[in-house]
XYZ file of C-alpha atoms in Angstrom:
587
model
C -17.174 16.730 16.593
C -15.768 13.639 17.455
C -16.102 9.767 17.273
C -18.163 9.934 20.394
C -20.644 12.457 18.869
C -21.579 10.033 16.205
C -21.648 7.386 18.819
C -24.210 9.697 21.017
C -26.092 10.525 17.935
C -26.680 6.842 17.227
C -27.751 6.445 20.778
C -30.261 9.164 20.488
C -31.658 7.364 17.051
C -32.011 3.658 18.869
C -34.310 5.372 21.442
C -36.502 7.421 18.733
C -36.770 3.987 16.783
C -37.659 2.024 19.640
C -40.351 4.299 20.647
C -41.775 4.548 17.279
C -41.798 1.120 16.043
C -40.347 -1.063 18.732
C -40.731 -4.151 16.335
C -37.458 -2.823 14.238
C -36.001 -1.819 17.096
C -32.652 -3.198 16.022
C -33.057 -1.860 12.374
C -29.113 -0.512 11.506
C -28.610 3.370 11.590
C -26.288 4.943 9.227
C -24.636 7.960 10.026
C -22.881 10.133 7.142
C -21.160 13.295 6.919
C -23.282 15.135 4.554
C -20.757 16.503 1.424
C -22.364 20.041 1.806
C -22.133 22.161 4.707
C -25.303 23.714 4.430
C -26.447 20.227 5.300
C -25.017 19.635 9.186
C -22.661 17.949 10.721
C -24.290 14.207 9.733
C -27.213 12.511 8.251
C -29.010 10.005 8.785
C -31.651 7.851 5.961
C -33.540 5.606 9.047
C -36.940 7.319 8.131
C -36.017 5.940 4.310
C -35.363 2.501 5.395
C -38.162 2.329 7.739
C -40.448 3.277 4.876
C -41.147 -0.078 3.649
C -41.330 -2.061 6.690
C -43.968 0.750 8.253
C -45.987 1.390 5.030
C -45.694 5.365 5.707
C -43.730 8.036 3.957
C -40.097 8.519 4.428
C -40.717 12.324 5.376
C -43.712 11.687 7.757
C -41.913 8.757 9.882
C -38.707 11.406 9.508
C -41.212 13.920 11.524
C -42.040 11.142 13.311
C -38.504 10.193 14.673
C -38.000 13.803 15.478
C -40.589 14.042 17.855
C -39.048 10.935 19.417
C -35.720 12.188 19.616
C -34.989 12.759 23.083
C -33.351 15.920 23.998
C -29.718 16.335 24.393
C -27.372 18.884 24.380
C -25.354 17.467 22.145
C -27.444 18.582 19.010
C -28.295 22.272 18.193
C -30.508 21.737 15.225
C -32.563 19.350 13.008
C -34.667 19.427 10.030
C -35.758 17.055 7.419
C -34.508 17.011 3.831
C -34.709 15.572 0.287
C -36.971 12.116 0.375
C -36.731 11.890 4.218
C -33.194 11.840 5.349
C -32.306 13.989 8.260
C -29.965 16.511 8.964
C -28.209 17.087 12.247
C -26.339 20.483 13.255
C -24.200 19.552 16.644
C -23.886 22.095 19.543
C -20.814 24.380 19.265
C -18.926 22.513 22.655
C -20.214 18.903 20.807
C -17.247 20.753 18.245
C -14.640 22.059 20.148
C -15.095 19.683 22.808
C -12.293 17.516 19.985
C -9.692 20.424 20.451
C -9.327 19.531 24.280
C -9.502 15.842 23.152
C -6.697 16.227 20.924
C -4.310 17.955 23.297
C -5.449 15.484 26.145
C -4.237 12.431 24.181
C -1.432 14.180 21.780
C 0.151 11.528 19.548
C -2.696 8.851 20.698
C -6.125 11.066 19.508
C -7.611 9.127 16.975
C -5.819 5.913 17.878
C -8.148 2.769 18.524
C -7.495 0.235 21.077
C -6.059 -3.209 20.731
C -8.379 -4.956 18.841
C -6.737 -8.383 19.149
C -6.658 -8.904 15.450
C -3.317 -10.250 13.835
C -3.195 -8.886 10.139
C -0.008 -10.458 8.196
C 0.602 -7.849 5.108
C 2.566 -8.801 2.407
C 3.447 -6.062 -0.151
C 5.985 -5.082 -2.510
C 7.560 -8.834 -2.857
C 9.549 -7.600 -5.992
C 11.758 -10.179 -8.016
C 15.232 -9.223 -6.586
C 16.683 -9.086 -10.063
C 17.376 -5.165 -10.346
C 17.148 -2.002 -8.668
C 13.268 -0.978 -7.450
C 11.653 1.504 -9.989
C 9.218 3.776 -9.923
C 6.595 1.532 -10.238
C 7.700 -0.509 -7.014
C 7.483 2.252 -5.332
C 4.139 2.953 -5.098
C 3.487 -0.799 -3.874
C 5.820 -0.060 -1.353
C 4.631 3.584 0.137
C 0.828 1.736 -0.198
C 1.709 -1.602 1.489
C 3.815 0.790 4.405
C 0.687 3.603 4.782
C -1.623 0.575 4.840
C 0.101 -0.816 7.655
C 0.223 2.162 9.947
C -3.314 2.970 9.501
C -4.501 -0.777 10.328
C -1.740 -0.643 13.335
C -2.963 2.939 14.240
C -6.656 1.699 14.152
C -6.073 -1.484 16.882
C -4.676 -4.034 14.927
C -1.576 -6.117 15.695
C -0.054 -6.133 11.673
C 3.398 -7.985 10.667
C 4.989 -6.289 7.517
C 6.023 -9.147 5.026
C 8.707 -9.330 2.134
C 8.430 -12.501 0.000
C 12.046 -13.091 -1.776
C 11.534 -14.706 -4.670
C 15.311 -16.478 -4.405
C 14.146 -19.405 -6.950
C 13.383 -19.960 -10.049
C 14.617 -18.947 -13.616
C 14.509 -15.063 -13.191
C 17.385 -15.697 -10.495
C 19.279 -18.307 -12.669
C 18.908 -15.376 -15.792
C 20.017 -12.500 -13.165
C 22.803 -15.168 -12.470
C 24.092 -15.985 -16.209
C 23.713 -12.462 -16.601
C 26.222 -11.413 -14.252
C 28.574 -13.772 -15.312
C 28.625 -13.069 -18.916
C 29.468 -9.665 -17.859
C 32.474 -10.995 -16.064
C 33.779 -13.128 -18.459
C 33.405 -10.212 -20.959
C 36.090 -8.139 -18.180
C 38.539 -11.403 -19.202
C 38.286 -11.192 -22.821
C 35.758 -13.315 -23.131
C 32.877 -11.628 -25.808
C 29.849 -13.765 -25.998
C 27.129 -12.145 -27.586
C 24.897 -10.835 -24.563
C 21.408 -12.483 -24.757
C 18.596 -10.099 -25.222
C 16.130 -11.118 -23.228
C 18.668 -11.180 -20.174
C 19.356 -8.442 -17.746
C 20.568 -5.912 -19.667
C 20.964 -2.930 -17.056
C 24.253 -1.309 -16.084
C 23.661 -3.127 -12.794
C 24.935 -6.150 -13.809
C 28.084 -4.565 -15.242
C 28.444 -3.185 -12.065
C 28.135 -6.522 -10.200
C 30.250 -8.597 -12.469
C 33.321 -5.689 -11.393
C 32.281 -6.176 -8.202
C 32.605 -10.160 -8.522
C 36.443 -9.297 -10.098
C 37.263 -7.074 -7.395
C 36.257 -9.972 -5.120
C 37.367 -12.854 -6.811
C 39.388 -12.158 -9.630
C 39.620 -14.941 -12.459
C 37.803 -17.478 -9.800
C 35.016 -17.585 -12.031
C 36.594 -17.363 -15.593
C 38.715 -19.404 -17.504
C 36.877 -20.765 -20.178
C 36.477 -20.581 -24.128
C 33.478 -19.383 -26.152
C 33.347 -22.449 -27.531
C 32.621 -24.053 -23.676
C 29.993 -21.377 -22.754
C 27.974 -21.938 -26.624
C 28.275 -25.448 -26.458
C 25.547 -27.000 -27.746
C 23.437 -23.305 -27.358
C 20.786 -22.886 -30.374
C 21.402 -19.653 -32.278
C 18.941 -16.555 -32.020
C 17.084 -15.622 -34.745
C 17.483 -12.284 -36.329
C 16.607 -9.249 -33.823
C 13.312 -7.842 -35.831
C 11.421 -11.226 -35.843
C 8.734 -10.693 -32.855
C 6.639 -13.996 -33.438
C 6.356 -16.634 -31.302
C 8.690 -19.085 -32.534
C 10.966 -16.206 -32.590
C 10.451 -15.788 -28.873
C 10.837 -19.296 -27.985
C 14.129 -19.766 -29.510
C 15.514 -17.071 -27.619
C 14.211 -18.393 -24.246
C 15.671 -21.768 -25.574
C 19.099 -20.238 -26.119
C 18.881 -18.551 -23.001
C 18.137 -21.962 -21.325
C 20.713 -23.623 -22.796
C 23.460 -20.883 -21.979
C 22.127 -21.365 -18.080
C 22.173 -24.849 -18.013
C 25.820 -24.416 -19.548
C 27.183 -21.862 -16.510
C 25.936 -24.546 -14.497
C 28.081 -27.638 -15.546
C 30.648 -25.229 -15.942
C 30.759 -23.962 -12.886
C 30.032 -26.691 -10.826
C 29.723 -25.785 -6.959
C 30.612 -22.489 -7.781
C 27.462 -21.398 -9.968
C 25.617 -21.344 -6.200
C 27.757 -18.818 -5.199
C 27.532 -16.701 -8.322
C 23.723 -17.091 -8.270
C 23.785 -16.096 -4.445
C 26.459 -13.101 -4.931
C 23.710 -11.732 -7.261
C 20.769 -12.186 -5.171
C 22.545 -11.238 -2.034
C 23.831 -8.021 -4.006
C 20.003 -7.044 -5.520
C 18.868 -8.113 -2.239
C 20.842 -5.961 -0.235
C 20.256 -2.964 -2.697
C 16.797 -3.386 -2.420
C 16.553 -3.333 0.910
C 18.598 -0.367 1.879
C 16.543 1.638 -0.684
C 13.400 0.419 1.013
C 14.962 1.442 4.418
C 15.919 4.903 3.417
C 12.434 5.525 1.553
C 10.996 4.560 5.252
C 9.605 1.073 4.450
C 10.388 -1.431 6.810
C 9.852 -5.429 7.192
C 9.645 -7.518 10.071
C 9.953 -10.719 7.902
C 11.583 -11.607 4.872
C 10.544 -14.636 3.940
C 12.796 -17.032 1.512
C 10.736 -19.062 -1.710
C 13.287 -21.275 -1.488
C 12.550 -21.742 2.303
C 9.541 -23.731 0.850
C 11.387 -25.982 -1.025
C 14.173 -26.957 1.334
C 11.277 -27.629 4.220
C 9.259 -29.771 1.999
C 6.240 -27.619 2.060
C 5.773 -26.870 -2.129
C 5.898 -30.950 -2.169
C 3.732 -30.960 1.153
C 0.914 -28.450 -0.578
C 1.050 -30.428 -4.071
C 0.263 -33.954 -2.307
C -2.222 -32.439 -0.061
C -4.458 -31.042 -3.238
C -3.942 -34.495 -4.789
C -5.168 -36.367 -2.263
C -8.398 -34.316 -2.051
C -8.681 -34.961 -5.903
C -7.874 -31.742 -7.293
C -4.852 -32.593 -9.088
C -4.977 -34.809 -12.505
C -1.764 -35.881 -15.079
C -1.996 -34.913 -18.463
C 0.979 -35.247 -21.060
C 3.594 -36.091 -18.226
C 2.153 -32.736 -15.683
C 0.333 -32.148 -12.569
C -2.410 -29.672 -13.424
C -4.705 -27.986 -10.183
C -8.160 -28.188 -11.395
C -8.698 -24.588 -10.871
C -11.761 -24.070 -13.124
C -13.451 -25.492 -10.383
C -13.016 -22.705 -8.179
C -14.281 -19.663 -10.848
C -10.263 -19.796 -12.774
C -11.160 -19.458 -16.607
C -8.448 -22.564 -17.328
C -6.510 -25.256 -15.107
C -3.183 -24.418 -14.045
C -0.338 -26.635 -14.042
C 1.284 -26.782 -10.734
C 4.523 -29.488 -11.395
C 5.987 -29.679 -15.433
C 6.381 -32.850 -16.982
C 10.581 -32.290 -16.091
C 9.468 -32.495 -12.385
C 10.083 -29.036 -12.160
C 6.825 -26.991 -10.018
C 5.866 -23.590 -11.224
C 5.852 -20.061 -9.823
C 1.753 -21.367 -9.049
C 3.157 -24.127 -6.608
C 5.255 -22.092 -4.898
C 2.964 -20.010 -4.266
C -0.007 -22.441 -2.741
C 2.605 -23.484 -0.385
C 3.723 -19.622 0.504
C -0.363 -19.210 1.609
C -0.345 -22.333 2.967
C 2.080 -21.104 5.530
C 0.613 -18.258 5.717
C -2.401 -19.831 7.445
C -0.588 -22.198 9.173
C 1.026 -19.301 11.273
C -2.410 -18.486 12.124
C -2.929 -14.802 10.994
C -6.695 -13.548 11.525
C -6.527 -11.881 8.232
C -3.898 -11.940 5.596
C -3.497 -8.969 3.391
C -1.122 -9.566 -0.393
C -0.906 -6.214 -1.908
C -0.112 -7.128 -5.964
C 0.628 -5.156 -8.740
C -3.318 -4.678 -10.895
C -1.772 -6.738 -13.747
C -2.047 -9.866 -11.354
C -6.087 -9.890 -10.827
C -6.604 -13.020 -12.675
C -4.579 -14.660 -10.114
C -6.922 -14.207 -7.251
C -9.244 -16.465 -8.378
C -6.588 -19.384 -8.373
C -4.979 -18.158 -5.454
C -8.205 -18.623 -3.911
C -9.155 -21.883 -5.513
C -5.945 -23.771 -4.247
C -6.814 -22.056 -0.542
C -10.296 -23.724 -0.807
C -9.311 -27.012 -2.177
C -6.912 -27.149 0.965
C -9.481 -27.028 2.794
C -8.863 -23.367 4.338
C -11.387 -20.285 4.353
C -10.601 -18.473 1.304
C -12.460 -15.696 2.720
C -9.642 -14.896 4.829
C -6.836 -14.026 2.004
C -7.698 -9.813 1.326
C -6.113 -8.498 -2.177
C -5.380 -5.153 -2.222
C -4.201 -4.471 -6.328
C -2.219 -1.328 -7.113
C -1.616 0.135 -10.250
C 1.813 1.053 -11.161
C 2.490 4.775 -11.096
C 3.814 6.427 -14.156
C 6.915 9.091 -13.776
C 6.057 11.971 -16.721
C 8.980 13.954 -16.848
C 9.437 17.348 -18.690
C 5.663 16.067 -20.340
C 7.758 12.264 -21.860
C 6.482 9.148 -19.923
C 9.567 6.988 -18.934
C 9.775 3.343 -19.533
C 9.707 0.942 -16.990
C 11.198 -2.655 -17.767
C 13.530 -4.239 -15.670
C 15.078 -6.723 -18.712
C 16.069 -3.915 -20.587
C 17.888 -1.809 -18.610
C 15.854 1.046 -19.751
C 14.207 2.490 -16.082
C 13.795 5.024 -13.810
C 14.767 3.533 -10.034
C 12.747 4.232 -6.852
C 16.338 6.059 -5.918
C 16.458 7.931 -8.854
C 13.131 9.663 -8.291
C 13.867 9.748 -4.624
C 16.897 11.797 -4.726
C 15.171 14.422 -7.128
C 12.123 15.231 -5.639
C 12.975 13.517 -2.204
C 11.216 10.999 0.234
C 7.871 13.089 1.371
C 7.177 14.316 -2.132
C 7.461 10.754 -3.373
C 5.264 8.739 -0.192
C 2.669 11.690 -0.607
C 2.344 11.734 -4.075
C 2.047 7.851 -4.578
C -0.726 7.362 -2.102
C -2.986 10.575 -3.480
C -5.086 7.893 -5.262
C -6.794 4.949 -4.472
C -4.605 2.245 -5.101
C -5.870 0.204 -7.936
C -6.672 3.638 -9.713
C -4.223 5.171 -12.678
C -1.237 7.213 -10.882
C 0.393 9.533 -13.466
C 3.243 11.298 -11.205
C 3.759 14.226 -11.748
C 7.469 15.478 -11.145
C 7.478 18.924 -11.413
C 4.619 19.700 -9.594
C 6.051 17.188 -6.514
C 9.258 19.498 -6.785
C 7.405 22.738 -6.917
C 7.298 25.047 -3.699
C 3.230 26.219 -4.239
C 0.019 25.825 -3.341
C -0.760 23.358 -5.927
C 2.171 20.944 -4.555
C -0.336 18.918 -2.014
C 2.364 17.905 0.501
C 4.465 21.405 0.569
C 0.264 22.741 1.433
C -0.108 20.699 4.078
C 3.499 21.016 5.617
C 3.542 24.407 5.279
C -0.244 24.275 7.612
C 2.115 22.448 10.021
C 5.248 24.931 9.859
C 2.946 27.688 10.202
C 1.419 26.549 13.254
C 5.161 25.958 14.585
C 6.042 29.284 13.722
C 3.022 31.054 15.715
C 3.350 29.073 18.885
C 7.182 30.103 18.559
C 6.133 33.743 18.558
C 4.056 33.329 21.708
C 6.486 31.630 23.240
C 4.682 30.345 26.021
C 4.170 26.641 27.449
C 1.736 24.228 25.648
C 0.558 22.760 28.541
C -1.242 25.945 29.479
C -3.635 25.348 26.304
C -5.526 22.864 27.921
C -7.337 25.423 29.982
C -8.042 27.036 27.274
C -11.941 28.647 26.972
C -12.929 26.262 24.370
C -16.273 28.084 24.063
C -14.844 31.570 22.787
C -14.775 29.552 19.529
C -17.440 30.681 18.107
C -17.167 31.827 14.281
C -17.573 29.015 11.022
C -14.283 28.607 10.775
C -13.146 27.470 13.633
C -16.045 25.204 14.298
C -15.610 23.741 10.642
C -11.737 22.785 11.817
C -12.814 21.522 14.909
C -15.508 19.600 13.150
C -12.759 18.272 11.174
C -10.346 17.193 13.899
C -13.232 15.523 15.301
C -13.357 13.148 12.442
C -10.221 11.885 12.739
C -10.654 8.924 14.535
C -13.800 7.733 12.736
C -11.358 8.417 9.569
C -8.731 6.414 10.929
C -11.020 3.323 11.449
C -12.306 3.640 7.685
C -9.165 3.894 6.340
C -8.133 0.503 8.145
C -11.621 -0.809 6.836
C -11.455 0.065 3.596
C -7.655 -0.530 3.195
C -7.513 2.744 1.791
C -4.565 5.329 3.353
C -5.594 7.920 0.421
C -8.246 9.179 2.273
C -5.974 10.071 5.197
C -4.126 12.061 2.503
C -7.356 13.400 1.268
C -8.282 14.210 4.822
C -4.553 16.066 5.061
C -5.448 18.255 2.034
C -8.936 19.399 3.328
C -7.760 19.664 7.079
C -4.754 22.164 5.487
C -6.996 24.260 3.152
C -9.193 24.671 6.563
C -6.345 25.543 8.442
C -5.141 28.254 5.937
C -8.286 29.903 5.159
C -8.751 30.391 9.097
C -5.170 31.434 9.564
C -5.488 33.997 6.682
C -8.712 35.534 7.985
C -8.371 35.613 11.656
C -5.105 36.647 13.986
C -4.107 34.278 16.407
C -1.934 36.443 18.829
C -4.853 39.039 20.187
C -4.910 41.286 22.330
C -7.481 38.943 24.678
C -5.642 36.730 26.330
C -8.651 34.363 26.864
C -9.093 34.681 23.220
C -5.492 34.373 22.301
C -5.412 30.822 24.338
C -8.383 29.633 22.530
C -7.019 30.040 19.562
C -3.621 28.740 20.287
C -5.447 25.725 21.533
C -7.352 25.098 17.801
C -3.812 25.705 16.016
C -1.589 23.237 18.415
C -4.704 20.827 18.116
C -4.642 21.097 14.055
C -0.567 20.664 14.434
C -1.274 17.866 16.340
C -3.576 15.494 14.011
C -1.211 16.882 10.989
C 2.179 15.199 12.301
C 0.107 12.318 13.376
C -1.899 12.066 9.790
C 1.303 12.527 8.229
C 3.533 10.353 10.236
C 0.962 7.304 8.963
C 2.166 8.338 5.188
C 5.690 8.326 6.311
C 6.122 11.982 5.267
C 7.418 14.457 7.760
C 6.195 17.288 9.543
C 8.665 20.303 8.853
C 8.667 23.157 11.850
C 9.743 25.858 9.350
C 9.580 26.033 5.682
């Protein structure tokens, strides 16, 4: 049952409706695979819709349609159900005729053509200020499946990294680092707590030594506190506790800049170029890949933050209050303005990022996709807002939000944060349980749904382990074509027909859905139905396998067969390929 079928089906509708009521001739049909078997192959609610319109029941005009219908071989049954929707059962060859589809095209069944869309996806985009963590993760095997699927379905996509190189988390990462050096010289400064506190930065400050030796030290306490406010005692939480210790913090930054001179730059770049790097790799390895890294501070040095800023000003949606530029935002659905330049001169994360989509659109994507972490849905509406009051369709910017994922191991939840040190990295939980388990497992949900990962069943070698099921449908396939040892090429004459029993029309039902599955994925921006499709397509598989033998006696038989399993081993590699997991020959 393929793409096609649907398409034919359709076809078949138009000409019943135009014979019945020729006046809603162009009335939209809706096709749906019902959830039930019992129900056919698809359904169809026309004689519901045309209810209204008509003034007639929804099961007489459902009768109605019926008798319309022309014939084609193409559908082996219908009947009308519930309120008026009807049911369609497809001819056996409408079914296998996917199986001789799939081995036709190998790699390329269910792949749509060039659609001419550009799609620019930006995704993952974390501060490059420690190691990726668990939580990253799932952004990043999202944003990559996402990609595949819209690439897979026609459209030209360009994977996107967004560096965030400036700003105060940098300068922090940066003091941090070098307080750890100067602590390798002697030099013991109480360690901030709201900097970086994570074994990382010891790591790069050796690594600065190693390079540089004393290059970077030389200096008293007395020279790095100078003028630094003191931190109030660790068990105060308010907020006037929490400003004082960004203050200090502040202060100690501005501090390892006038000390360092020239040379801050290069400790600030040694760190990012050392997170960077890490990042990166670990991305590579977990088989996420960028065609663009893009530089924040790119914006700056071009002009565009300051380009972006005036622009909104001169179309009146900037105003000055006590010394700052604030974006009128509320006028564009935001529940409060936002400022966009401080009264120091300084512009905010916000302004940087109205320029970022402003040359975004000025590269002239069709559609540009930002894949954020759920905390940051109250940003969409400003996001938007700035897009608008430049003048640009808002309507073009997609957000896709993703919930971080939550790593439960041995039944305790791990902690997460980045400041404290205290986290489980994306290479951590990619060396235990390894790269398939973890892309699988992070895209079984929808994105912006509640991910609890669960590490011991991703390890486990059962049933219940969702990728091991479906590999295993794959390896087993591998393993029976091994023992027949003959060429796959010869499948494709295959008597299609001699597969006759549920089974083996239900699979080839399912292969047939692929590409129709493929484009809603795209549409939807949802690559968890692909896995979804994985798990159902591998129960199918097994239940067949388990009641039937594939190597009979009959060699007609035997081909047919042969020709359903390779098929099924086709559009699982392919299916799983688009998650980035691998397809294992033996298990």
């Amino acid at each position: 049952m393929s793409a096609d079928s649907k398409v034919q089906l359709t076809t078949l509708l138009r000409a019943a409706l135009k014979s019945l009521a020729p006046e809603l001739a162009d009335t939209p049909i809706h096709l749906e695979r019902p959830k039930q078997a019992g129900h056919g192959d698809f359904a169809t609610n026309l004689a519901l819709q045309l209810a209204k319109p008509l003034r007639r029941r929804p099961r007489e005009l459902a009768e109605l349609l019926l008798a319309e219908l022309p014939r084609s071989v193409l559908v082996a049954a219908t009947e009308v159900a519930g309120a008026g929707f009807i049911n369609f059962t497809l001819a056996a060859g409408a079914k296998t005729a996917a199986v001789g589809a799939v081995l036709e095209r190998g790699a390329d069944f269910g792949r749509g053509a060039r659609n001419g869309t550009s799609v620019q996806l930006e995704f993952v985009s974390a501060n490059p200020t420690g190691p990726l963590h668990v939580g990253h993760g799932r952004g990043a095997a999202y944003g990559a499946s996402l990609a595949a699927v819209l690439d897979f379905a026609g459209s030209d996509v360009t994977r996107e990294y967004y560096i965030n190189d400036a700003g105060r988390q940098m300068d922090i990462l940066a003091l941090s680092t070098w307080l750890r050096y100067l602590a390798l010289y002697g030099l013991d400064i109480p360690f901030p707590p709201n900097a970086y506190q994570g074994d990382y930065v010891v790591d790069m400050a050796r690594a600065m030594r190693e390079g540089h030796q004393d290059r970077f030290a030389g200096f008293t306490i007395e020279q790095v506190l100078e003028g630094v406010p003191g931190l109030p005692v660790a068990e105060r939480k308010d907020d006037e506790a929490k400003t004082q210790r960004e203050d200090h913090l502040d202060m100690l930054i501005a501090n390892a800049k006038r000390l360092l001179g020239e040379d801050y730059h290069f400790v600030h770049g040694f760190a990012l170029n050392e997170q960077l790097g890490d990042g990166r790799d670990d991305l590579e390895e977990f088989g996420v890949h960028f065609d663009k890294w893009f530089s924040e501070k790119s914006l700056f040095d071009t002009g565009l933050v300051d380009r972006a800023v005036v622009e909104l000003e001169k179309r009146g949606h900037v105003y000055l209050q006590d010394g700052a530029k604030w974006f009128r935002s509320t006028a564009f659905g935001d529940e409060k303005d936002r400022v966009v330049q401080r009264e120091n001169g300084l512009y905010t994360y916000f302004a940087s990022d109205i320029a970022y989509h402003l040359n975004k659109y000025e590269r002239g994507y069709d559609r540009i996709i930002d894949i954020w972490g759920a905390d940051h849905h109250g940003y969409i509406p400003r996001v938007k807002g700035a897009i608008a009051a430049l003048g640009l369709p808002p309507e073009k910017l997609e957000v896709a939000l993703v919930q971080f994922a939550v790593l439960y191991r041995n039944g305790q939840k791990a902690s997460m944060s980045t400041r404290s040190g205290e986290f489980v990295t994306l290479r951590e939980l990619r060396r235990e349980v390894g790269n398939d388990a973890c892309r699988f497992f992070y895209v079984l949900r929808k994105s912006d749904q509640h991910l609890d990962f669960d590490l011991d069943l991703a390890k486990s070698q059962s049933n219940e382990n969702p990728v091991y099921y479906v590999q295993y449908a794959h390896a087993r396939v591998c393993s029976v074509l091994e023992q027949w040892g003959g060429e796959v090429a010869e499948l494709r004459a295959a008597q299609l027909d001699l597969l006759r029993n549920e089974r083996e029309l239900a699979l080839c039902a399912r292969l047939g859905g692929f590409p129709e599955l493929i484009q809603n994925a795209a549409a939807d921006h949802a690559p968890h139905q692909i896995a979804f499709y994985l798990k159902d397509l591998a129960a199918e598989f097994h239940s067949w396998y388990n009641a039937e033998r594939m190597l009979v006696d009959d060699p007609a038989l035997r081909l047919a067969r042969l020709a359903l399993a390779t098929a099924v081993r086709q559009v699982l590699a392919t299916a799983l390929a688009l998650l980035g997991v691998s397809a294992p020959q033996s298990m």
